[in-house]
Tab-separated table of C-alpha atoms in Angstrom:
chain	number	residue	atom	x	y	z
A	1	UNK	CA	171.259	104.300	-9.930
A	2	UNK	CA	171.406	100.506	-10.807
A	3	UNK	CA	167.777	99.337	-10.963
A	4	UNK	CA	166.580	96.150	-12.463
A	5	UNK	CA	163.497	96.581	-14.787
A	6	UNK	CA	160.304	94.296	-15.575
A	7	UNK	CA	158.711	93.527	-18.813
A	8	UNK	CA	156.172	91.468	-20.174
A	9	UNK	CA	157.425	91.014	-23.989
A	10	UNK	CA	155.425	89.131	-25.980
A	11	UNK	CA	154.961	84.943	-24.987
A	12	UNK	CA	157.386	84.021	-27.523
A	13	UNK	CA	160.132	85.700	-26.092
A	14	UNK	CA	159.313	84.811	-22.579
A	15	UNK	CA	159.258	80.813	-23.893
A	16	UNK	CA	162.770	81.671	-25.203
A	17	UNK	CA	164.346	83.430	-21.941
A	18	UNK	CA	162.768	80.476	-19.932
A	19	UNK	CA	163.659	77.789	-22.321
A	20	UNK	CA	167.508	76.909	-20.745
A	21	UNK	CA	168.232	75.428	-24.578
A	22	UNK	CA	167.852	79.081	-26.249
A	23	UNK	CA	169.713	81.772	-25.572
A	24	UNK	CA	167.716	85.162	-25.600
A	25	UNK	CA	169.324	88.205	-24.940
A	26	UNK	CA	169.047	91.884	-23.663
A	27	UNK	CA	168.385	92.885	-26.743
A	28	UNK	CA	165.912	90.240	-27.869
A	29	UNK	CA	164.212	91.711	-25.106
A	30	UNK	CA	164.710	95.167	-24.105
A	31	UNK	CA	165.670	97.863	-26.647
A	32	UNK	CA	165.510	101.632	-26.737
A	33	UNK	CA	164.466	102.034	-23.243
A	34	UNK	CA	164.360	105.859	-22.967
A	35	UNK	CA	167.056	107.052	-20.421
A	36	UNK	CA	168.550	103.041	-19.359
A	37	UNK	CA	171.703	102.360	-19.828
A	38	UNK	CA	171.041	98.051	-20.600
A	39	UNK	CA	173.644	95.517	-19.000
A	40	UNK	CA	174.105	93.598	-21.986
A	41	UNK	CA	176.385	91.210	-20.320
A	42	UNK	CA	173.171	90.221	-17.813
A	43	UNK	CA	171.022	87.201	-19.357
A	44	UNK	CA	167.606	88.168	-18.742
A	45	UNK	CA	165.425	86.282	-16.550
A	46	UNK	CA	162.027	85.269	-16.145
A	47	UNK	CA	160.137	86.225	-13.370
A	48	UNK	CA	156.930	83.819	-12.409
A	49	UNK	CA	153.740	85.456	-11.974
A	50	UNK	CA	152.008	84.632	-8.806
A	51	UNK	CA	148.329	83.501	-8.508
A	52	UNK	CA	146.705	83.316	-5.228
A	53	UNK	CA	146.144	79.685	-4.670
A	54	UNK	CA	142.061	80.812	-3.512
A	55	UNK	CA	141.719	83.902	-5.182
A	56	UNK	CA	142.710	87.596	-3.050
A	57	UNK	CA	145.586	89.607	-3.210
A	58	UNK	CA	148.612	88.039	-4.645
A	59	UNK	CA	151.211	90.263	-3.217
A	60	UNK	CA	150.024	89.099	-0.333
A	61	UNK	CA	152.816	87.225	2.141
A	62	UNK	CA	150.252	85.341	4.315
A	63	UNK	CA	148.530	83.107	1.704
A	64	UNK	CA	149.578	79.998	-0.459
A	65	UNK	CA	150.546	81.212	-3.821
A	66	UNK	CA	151.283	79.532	-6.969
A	67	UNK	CA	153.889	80.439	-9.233
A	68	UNK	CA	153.230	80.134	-13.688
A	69	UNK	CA	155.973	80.536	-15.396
A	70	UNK	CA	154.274	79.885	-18.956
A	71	UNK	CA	154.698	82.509	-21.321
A	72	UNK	CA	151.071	84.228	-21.268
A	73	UNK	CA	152.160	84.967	-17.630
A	74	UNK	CA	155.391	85.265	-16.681
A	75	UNK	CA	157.743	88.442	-16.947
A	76	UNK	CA	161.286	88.983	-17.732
A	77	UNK	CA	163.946	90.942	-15.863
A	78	UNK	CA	166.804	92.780	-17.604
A	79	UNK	CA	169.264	95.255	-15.359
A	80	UNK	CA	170.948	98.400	-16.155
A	81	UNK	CA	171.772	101.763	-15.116
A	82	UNK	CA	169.226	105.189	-14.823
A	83	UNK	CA	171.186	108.720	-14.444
A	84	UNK	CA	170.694	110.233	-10.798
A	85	UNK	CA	169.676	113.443	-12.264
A	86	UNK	CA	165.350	113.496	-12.525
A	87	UNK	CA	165.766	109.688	-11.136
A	88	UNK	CA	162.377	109.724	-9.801
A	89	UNK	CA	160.786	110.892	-13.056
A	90	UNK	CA	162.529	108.552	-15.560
A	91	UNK	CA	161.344	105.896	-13.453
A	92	UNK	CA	157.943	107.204	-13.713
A	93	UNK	CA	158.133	107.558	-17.296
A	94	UNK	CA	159.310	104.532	-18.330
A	95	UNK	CA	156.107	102.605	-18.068
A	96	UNK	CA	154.235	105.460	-19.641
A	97	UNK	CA	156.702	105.288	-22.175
A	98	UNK	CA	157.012	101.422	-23.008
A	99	UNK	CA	153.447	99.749	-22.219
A	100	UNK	CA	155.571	96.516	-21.722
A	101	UNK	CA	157.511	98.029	-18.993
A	102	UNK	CA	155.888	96.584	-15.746
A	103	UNK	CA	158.045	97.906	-13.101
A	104	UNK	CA	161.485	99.621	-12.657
A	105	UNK	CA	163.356	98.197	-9.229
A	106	UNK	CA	165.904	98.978	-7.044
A	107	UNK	CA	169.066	96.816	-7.417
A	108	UNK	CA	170.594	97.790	-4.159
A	109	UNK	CA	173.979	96.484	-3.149
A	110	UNK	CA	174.258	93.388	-1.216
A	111	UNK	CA	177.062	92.492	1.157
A	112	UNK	CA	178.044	89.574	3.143
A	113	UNK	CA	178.142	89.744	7.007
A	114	UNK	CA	181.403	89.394	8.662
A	115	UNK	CA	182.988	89.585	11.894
A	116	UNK	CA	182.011	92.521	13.956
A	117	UNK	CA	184.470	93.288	16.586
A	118	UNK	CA	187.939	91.683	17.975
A	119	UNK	CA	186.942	89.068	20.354
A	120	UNK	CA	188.061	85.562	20.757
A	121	UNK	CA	186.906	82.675	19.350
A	122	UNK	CA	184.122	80.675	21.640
A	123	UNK	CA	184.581	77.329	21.583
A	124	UNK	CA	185.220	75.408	18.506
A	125	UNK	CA	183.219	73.855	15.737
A	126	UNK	CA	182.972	70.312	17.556
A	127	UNK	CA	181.447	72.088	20.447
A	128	UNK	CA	178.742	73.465	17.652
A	129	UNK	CA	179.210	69.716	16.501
A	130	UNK	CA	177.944	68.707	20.228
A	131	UNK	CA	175.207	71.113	20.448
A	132	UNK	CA	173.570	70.451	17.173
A	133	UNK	CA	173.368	66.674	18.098
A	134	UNK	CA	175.117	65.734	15.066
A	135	UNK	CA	176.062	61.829	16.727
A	136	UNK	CA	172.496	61.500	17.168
A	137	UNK	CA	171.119	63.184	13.857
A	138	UNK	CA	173.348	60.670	11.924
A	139	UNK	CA	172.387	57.740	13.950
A	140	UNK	CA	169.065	58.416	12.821
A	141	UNK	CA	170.161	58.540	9.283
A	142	UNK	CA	170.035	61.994	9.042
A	143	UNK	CA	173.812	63.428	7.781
A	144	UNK	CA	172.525	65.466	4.144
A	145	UNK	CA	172.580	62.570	1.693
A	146	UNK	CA	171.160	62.697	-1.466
A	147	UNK	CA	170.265	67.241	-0.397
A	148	UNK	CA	171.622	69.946	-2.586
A	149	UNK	CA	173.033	72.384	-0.221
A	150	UNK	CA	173.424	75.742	-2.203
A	151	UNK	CA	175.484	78.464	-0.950
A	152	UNK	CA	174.447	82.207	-2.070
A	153	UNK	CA	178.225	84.046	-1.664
A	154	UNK	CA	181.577	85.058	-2.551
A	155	UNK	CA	182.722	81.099	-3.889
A	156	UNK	CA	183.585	77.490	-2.013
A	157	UNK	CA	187.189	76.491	-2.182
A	158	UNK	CA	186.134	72.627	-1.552
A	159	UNK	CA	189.608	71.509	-1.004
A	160	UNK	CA	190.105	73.823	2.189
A	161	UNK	CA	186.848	72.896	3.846
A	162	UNK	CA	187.637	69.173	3.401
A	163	UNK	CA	191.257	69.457	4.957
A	164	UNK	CA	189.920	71.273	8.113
A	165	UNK	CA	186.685	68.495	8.120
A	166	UNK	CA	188.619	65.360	7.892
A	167	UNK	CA	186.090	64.650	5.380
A	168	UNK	CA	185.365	64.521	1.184
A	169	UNK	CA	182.993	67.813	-0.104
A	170	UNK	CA	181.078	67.128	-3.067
A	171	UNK	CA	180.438	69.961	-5.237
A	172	UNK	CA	178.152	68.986	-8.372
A	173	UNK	CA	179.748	71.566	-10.636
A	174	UNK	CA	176.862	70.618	-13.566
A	175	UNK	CA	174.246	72.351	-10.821
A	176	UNK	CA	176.020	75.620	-9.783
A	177	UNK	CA	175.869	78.884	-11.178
A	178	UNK	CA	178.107	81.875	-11.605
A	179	UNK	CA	177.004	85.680	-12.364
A	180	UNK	CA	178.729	87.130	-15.442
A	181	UNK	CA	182.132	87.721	-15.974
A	182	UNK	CA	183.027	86.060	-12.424
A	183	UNK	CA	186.396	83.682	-13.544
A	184	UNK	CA	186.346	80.172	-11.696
A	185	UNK	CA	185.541	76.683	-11.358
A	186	UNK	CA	183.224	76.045	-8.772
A	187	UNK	CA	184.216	74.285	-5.608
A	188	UNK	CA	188.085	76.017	-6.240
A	189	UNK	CA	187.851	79.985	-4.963
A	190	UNK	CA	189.871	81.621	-3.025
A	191	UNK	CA	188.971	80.429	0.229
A	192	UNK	CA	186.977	83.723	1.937
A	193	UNK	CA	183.510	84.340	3.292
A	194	UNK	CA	181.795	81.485	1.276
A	195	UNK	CA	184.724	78.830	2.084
A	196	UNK	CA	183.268	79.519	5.648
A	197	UNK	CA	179.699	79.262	4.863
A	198	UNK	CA	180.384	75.897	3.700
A	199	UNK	CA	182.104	74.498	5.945
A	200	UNK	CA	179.424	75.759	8.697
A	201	UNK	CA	176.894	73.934	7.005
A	202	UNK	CA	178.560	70.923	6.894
A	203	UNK	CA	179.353	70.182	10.371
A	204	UNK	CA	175.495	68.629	10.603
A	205	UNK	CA	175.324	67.375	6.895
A	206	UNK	CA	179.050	66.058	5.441
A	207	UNK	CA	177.146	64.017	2.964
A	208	UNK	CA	175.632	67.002	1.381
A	209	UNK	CA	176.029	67.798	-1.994
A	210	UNK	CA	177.446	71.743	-2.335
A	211	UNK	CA	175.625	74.050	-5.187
A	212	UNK	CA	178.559	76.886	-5.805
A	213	UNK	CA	177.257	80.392	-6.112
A	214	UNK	CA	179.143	82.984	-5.905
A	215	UNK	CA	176.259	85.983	-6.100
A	216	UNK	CA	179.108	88.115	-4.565
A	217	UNK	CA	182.013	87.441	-6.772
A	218	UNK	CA	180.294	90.313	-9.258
A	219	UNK	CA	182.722	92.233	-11.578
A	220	UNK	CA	180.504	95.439	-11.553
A	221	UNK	CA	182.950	98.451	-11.484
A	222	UNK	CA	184.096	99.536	-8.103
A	223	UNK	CA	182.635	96.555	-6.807
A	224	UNK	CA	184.794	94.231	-3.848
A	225	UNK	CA	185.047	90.816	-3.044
A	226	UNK	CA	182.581	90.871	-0.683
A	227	UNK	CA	179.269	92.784	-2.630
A	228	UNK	CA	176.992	92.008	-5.224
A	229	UNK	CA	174.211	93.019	-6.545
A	230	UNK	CA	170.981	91.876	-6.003
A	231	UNK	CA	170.121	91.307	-9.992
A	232	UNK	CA	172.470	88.438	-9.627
A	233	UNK	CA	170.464	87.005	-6.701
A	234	UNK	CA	167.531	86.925	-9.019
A	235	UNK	CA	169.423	84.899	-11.617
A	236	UNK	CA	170.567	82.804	-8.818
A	237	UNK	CA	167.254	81.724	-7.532
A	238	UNK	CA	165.933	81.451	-11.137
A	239	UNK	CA	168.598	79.166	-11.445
A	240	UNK	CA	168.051	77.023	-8.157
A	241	UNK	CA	164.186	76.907	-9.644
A	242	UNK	CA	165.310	74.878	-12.280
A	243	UNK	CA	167.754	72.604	-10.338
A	244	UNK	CA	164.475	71.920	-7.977
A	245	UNK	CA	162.178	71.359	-10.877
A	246	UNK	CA	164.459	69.073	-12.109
A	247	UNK	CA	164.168	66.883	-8.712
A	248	UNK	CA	161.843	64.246	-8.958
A	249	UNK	CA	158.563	65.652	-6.860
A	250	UNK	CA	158.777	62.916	-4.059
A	251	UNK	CA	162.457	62.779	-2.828
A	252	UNK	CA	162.967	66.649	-3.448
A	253	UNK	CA	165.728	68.381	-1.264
A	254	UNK	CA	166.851	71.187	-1.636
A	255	UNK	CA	168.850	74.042	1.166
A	256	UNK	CA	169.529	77.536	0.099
A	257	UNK	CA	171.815	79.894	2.980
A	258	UNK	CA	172.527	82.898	2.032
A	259	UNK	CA	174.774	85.000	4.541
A	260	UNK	CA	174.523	88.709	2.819
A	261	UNK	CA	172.052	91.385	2.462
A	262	UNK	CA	170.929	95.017	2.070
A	263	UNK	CA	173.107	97.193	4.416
A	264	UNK	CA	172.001	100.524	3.437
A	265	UNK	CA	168.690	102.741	2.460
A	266	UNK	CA	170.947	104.906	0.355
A	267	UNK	CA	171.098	102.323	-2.903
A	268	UNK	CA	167.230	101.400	-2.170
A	269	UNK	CA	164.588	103.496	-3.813
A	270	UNK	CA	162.353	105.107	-0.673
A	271	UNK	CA	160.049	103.192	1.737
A	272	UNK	CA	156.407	103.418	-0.213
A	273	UNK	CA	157.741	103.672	-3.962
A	274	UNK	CA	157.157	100.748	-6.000
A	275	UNK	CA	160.326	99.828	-7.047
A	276	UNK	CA	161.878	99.975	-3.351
A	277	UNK	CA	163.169	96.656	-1.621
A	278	UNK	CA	163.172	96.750	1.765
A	279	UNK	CA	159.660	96.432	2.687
A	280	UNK	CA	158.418	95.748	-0.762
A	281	UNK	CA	156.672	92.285	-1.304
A	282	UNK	CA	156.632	93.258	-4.922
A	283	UNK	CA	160.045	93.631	-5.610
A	284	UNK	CA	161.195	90.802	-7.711
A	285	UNK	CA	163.750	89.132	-5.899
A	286	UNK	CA	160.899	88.568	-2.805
A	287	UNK	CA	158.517	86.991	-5.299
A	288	UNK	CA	161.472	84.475	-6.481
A	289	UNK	CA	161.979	83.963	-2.511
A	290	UNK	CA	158.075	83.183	-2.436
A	291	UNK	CA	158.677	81.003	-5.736
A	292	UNK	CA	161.007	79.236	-4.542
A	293	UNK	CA	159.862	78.021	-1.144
A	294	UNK	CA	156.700	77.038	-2.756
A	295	UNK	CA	158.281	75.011	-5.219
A	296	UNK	CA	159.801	72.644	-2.198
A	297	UNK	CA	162.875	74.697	-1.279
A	298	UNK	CA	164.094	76.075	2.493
A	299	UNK	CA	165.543	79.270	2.434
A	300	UNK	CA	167.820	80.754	5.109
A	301	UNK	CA	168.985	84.348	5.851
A	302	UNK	CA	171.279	85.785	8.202
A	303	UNK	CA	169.093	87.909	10.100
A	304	UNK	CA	172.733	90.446	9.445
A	305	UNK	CA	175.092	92.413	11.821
A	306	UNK	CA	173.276	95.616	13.056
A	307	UNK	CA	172.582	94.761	16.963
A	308	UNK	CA	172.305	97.461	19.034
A	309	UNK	CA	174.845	96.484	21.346
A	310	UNK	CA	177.765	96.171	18.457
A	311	UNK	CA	176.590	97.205	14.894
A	312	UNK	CA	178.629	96.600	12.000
A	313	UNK	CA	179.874	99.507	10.778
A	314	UNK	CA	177.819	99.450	7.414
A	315	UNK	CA	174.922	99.422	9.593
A	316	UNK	CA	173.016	102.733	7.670
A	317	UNK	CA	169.291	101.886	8.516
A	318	UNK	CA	167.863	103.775	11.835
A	319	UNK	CA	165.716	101.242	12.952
A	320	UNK	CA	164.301	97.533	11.792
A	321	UNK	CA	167.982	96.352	9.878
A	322	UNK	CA	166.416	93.085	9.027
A	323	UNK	CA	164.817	94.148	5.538
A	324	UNK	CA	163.785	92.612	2.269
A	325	UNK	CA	164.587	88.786	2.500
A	326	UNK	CA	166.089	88.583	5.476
A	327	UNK	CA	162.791	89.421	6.620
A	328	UNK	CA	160.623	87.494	4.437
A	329	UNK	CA	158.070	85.436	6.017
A	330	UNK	CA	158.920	82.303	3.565
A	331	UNK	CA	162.588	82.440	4.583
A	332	UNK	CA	163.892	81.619	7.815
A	333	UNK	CA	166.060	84.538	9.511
A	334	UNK	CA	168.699	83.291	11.523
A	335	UNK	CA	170.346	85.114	15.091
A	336	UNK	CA	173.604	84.387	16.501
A	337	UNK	CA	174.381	82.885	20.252
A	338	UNK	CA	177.399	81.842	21.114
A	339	UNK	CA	178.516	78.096	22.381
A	340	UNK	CA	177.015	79.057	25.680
A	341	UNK	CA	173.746	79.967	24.566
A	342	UNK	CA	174.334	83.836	24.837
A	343	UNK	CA	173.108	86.280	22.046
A	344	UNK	CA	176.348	87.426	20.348
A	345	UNK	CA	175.693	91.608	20.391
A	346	UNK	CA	176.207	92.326	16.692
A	347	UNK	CA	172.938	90.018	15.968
A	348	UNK	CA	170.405	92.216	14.815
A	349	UNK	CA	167.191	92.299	16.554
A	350	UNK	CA	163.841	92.724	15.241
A	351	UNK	CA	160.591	93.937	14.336
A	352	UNK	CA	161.776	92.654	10.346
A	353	UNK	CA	160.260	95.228	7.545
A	354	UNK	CA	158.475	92.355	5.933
A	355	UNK	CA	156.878	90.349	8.701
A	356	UNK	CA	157.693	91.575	11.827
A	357	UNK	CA	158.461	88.091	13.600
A	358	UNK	CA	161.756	88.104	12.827
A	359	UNK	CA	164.661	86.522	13.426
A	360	UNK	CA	163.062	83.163	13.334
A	361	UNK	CA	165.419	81.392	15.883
A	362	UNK	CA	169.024	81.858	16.596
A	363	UNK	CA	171.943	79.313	15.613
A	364	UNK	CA	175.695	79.232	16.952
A	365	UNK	CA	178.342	81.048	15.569
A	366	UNK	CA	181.963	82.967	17.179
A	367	UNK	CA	183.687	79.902	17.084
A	368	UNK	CA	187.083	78.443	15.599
A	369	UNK	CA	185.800	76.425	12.854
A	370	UNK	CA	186.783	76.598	9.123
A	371	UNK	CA	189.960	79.121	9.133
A	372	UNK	CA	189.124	80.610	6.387
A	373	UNK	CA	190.128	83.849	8.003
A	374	UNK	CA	193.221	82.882	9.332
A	375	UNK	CA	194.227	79.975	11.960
A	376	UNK	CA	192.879	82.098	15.536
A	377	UNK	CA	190.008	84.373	13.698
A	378	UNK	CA	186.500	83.080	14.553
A	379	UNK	CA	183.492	81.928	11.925
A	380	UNK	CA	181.363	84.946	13.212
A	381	UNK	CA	178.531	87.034	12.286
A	382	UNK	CA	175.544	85.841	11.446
A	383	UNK	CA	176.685	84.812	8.493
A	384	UNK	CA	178.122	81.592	10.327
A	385	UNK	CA	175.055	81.093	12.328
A	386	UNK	CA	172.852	81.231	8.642
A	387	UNK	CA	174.806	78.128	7.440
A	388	UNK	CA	175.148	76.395	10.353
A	389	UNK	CA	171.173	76.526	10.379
A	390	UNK	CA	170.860	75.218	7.139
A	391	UNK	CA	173.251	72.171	7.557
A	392	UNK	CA	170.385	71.342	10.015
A	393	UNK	CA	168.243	71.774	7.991
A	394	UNK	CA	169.793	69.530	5.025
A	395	UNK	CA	170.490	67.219	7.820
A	396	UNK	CA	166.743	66.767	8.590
A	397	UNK	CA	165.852	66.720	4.532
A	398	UNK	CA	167.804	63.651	4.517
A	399	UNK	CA	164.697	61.600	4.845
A	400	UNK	CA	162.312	64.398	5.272
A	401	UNK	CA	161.660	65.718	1.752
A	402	UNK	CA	159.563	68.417	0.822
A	403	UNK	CA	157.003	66.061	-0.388
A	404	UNK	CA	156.608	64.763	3.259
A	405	UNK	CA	157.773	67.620	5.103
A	406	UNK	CA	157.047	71.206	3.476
A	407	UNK	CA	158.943	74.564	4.551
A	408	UNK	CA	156.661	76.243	6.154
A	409	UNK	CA	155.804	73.105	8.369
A	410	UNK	CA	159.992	72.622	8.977
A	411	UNK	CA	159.814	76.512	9.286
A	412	UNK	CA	156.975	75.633	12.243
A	413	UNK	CA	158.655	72.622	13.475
A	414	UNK	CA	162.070	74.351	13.972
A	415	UNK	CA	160.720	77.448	15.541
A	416	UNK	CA	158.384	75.474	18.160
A	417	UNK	CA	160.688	73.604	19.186
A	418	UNK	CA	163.478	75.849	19.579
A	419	UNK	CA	164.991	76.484	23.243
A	420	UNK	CA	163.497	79.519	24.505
A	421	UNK	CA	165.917	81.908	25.692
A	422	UNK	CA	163.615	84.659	27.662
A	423	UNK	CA	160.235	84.532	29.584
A	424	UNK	CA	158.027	85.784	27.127
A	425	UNK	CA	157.977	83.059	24.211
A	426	UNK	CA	158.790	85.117	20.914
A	427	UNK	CA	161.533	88.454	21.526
A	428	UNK	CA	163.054	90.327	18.743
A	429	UNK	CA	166.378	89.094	20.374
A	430	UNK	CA	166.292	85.695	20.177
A	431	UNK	CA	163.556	84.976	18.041
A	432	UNK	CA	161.567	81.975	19.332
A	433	UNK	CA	165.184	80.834	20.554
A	434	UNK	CA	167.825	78.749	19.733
A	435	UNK	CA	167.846	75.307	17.785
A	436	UNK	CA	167.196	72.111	19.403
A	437	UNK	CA	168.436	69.633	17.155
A	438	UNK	CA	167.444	66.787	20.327
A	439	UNK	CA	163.634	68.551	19.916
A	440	UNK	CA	163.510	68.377	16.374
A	441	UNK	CA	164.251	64.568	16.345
A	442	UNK	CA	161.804	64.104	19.073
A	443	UNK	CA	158.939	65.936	17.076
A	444	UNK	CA	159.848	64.218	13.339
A	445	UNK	CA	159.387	60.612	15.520
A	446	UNK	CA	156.271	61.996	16.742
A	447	UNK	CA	154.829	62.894	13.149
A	448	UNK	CA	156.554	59.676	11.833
A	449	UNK	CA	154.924	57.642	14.566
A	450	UNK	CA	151.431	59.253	13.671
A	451	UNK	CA	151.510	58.433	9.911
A	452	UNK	CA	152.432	55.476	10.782
């Protein structure tokens, strides 16, 4: 089993994984772990430690946290690979073993979330245009300028995106990030999955500035084109840490969608274990989602593929499909509706595993849009409706910074003012509804207005 494993080394060697101008390695940090297998090509990374911003439980998902990443507190993560024979009590042993061995985690595949099914297209992406109020976001100045729009997936081939816009795509390539071993320039794969992500979030922001990172792409044996693993997410959103830190505090804007997740129990230690994802608040890679958003970041998933009415065929979890960050209550999860409003049936519903509330609200997806799949083929799934979500969201970040607006208040803004789509407020269908780009404007005039 591929697990990724926590240590607290001593503070010099956590000052040299988190200093970017030294290069510390597996080794430097992790040697003669009893039964691992290291990945010596994976650069460790630090993990912050959280601290409850009043004092109480800091695993907890309902309370401002900080996030220290100086060396007396933070951790380090390094990945590798335990034998499935006595899994359970090598894990167990480790930290027994090595008292600087915190934790031992899953590092469950992660997958992007295609089309589900044969239909048609619905609509087009200038109807999606249309119904995000993109005239009337840019009149107001709002188009993405000067917002780092990262995409989490299998690589951006800028060029194709552009010819099917009309429009330039930046792509800073000095800000993007690549896992290991994964050949190419940013902004210039092979137009796939992530070509379409893209180009979905930049029908509402074209002046956006694309962050390239292809957490997919990973050459781990056995492993496609479309899967990852989830130790490269971590690296990722280390990585997008330090872009954001590197924003000055009062104009910083920053848009992370990622369009993938956790398909299957079977790669995922069990529900109640420590090192499990799914419903684990612990696991690493939902404390970097945590550290992230608090640092001044939004974060989008694709609430995934597993409705009832049309499940993706990966679908392997009985009940609740929306796990680890997809459900994460720092992270907005995103449905799919079509251009007429109606809930697309592969769109998984909730209760989410780590706060039930989940999907947030629904965005549009099932239409012709970026090709990327072939001239007729839809951008579908979820995983168009994520991205299309977060070019909103850039859109509004234009001249709503973190400073001035945080997440969780665009998180609030966006789900009470979203159209509701039943009787009853909040469903596990639609979430609180679908986004009302018209709304939104109405309610940032309203807080501008009362600042004022």
């Amino acid at each position: 089993m591929r697990v990724m494993i926590q240590l607290r080394p001593s503070p010099d060697l956590v000052a040299a994984v988190t200093d970017p101008a030294r290069a510390a390695s597996t080794a430097d940090v992790a040697d003669n772990l009893p039964g691992v297998e290291l990945d010596t090509a994976f650069t460790p990374v630090a993990v912050p430690r959280p601290v409850p911003a009043a004092g109480g439980d800091p695993l907890s998902l309902n309370q401002p946290l900080d996030f220290s990443l100086a060396p007396e507190d933070a951790s380090v993560l390094v990945r590798g690979t335990i034998s499935d024979d006595e899994l359970a009590a090598r894990v167990t042993l480790l930290p027994t073993l090595r008292p600087d061995v915190v934790g031992v985690f899953s590092d469950p595949v992660i997958e992007s979330s295609p089309t589900c099914g044969g239909d048609a297209p619905v609509g087009d992406w200038h109807d999606v245009e249309r119904l995000l109020n993109v005239a009337g976001l840019h009149a107001e100045g709002l188009d993405g300028a000067g917002v780092a729009l990262a995409v989490l997936d299998t690589g951006v081939n800028a060029a194709h995106a552009a010819r099917v816009l009309g429009r330039t795509v930046t792509v800073d390539a000095p800000r993007c990030w690549s896992p290991p071993g994964v050949a190419g320039r940013p902004g210039e794969f092979e137009v796939d999955h992530g070509t379409m992500c893209a180009f979905d979030a930049l029908i509402a922001a074209p002046q956006a500035t694309l962050l390239d990172l292809p957490v997919l792409l990973s050459t781990r044996p056995g492993g496609s084109a479309m899967d990852g693993l989830l130790s490269d997410a971590v690296a990722a959103f280390a990585h997008l840490r330090g872009v954001l830190d590197a924003q000055p505090a009062e104009t910083r804007a920053l848009v992370a969608t990622n369009s993938w997740g956790s398909f299957s129990p079977e790669w995922d230690f069990p529900v109640g274990h420590p090192g499990n994802y799914s419903d684990n608040a612990a696991h690493p890679f939902n404390l970097m989602v945590a550290a992230l958003d608090r640092a001044g970041a939004d974060v989008l998933f694709a609430a995934g593929n597993c409705g009832r009415e049309c499940p993706d065929g990966r679908c392997a979890y009985p009940s609740r499909p929306i796990v680890g960050a997809n459900s994460h209550p720092k992270a907005l999860s995103i449905g799919g509706v079509d251009v007429n409003g109606e809930r697309v049936g592969y769109s998984s519903q909730g209760p989410g595993r780590l706060t039930a509330r989940k999907p947030d609200v629904c965005a549009y997806t099932h239409f012709a849009g970026s090709r990327a799949f072939g001239e007729h083929e839809p951008d579908s799934g979820t995983s168009a409706a994520a991205p299309v979500a977060a070019g909103l969201v850039a859109a509004v970040r234009t001249r709503w910074p973190a400073a001035r607006l945080s997440p969780a208040q665009l998180r609030a803004l966006l789900r009470r003012t979203a159209e509701d789509r039943s009787e009853v407020g909040f469903d596990y269908d639609y979430g609180y509804g679908t986004v009302d780009p018209a709304a939104v404007l109405a309610a940032l005039d309203r807080r501008a207005r009362s600042a004022a």
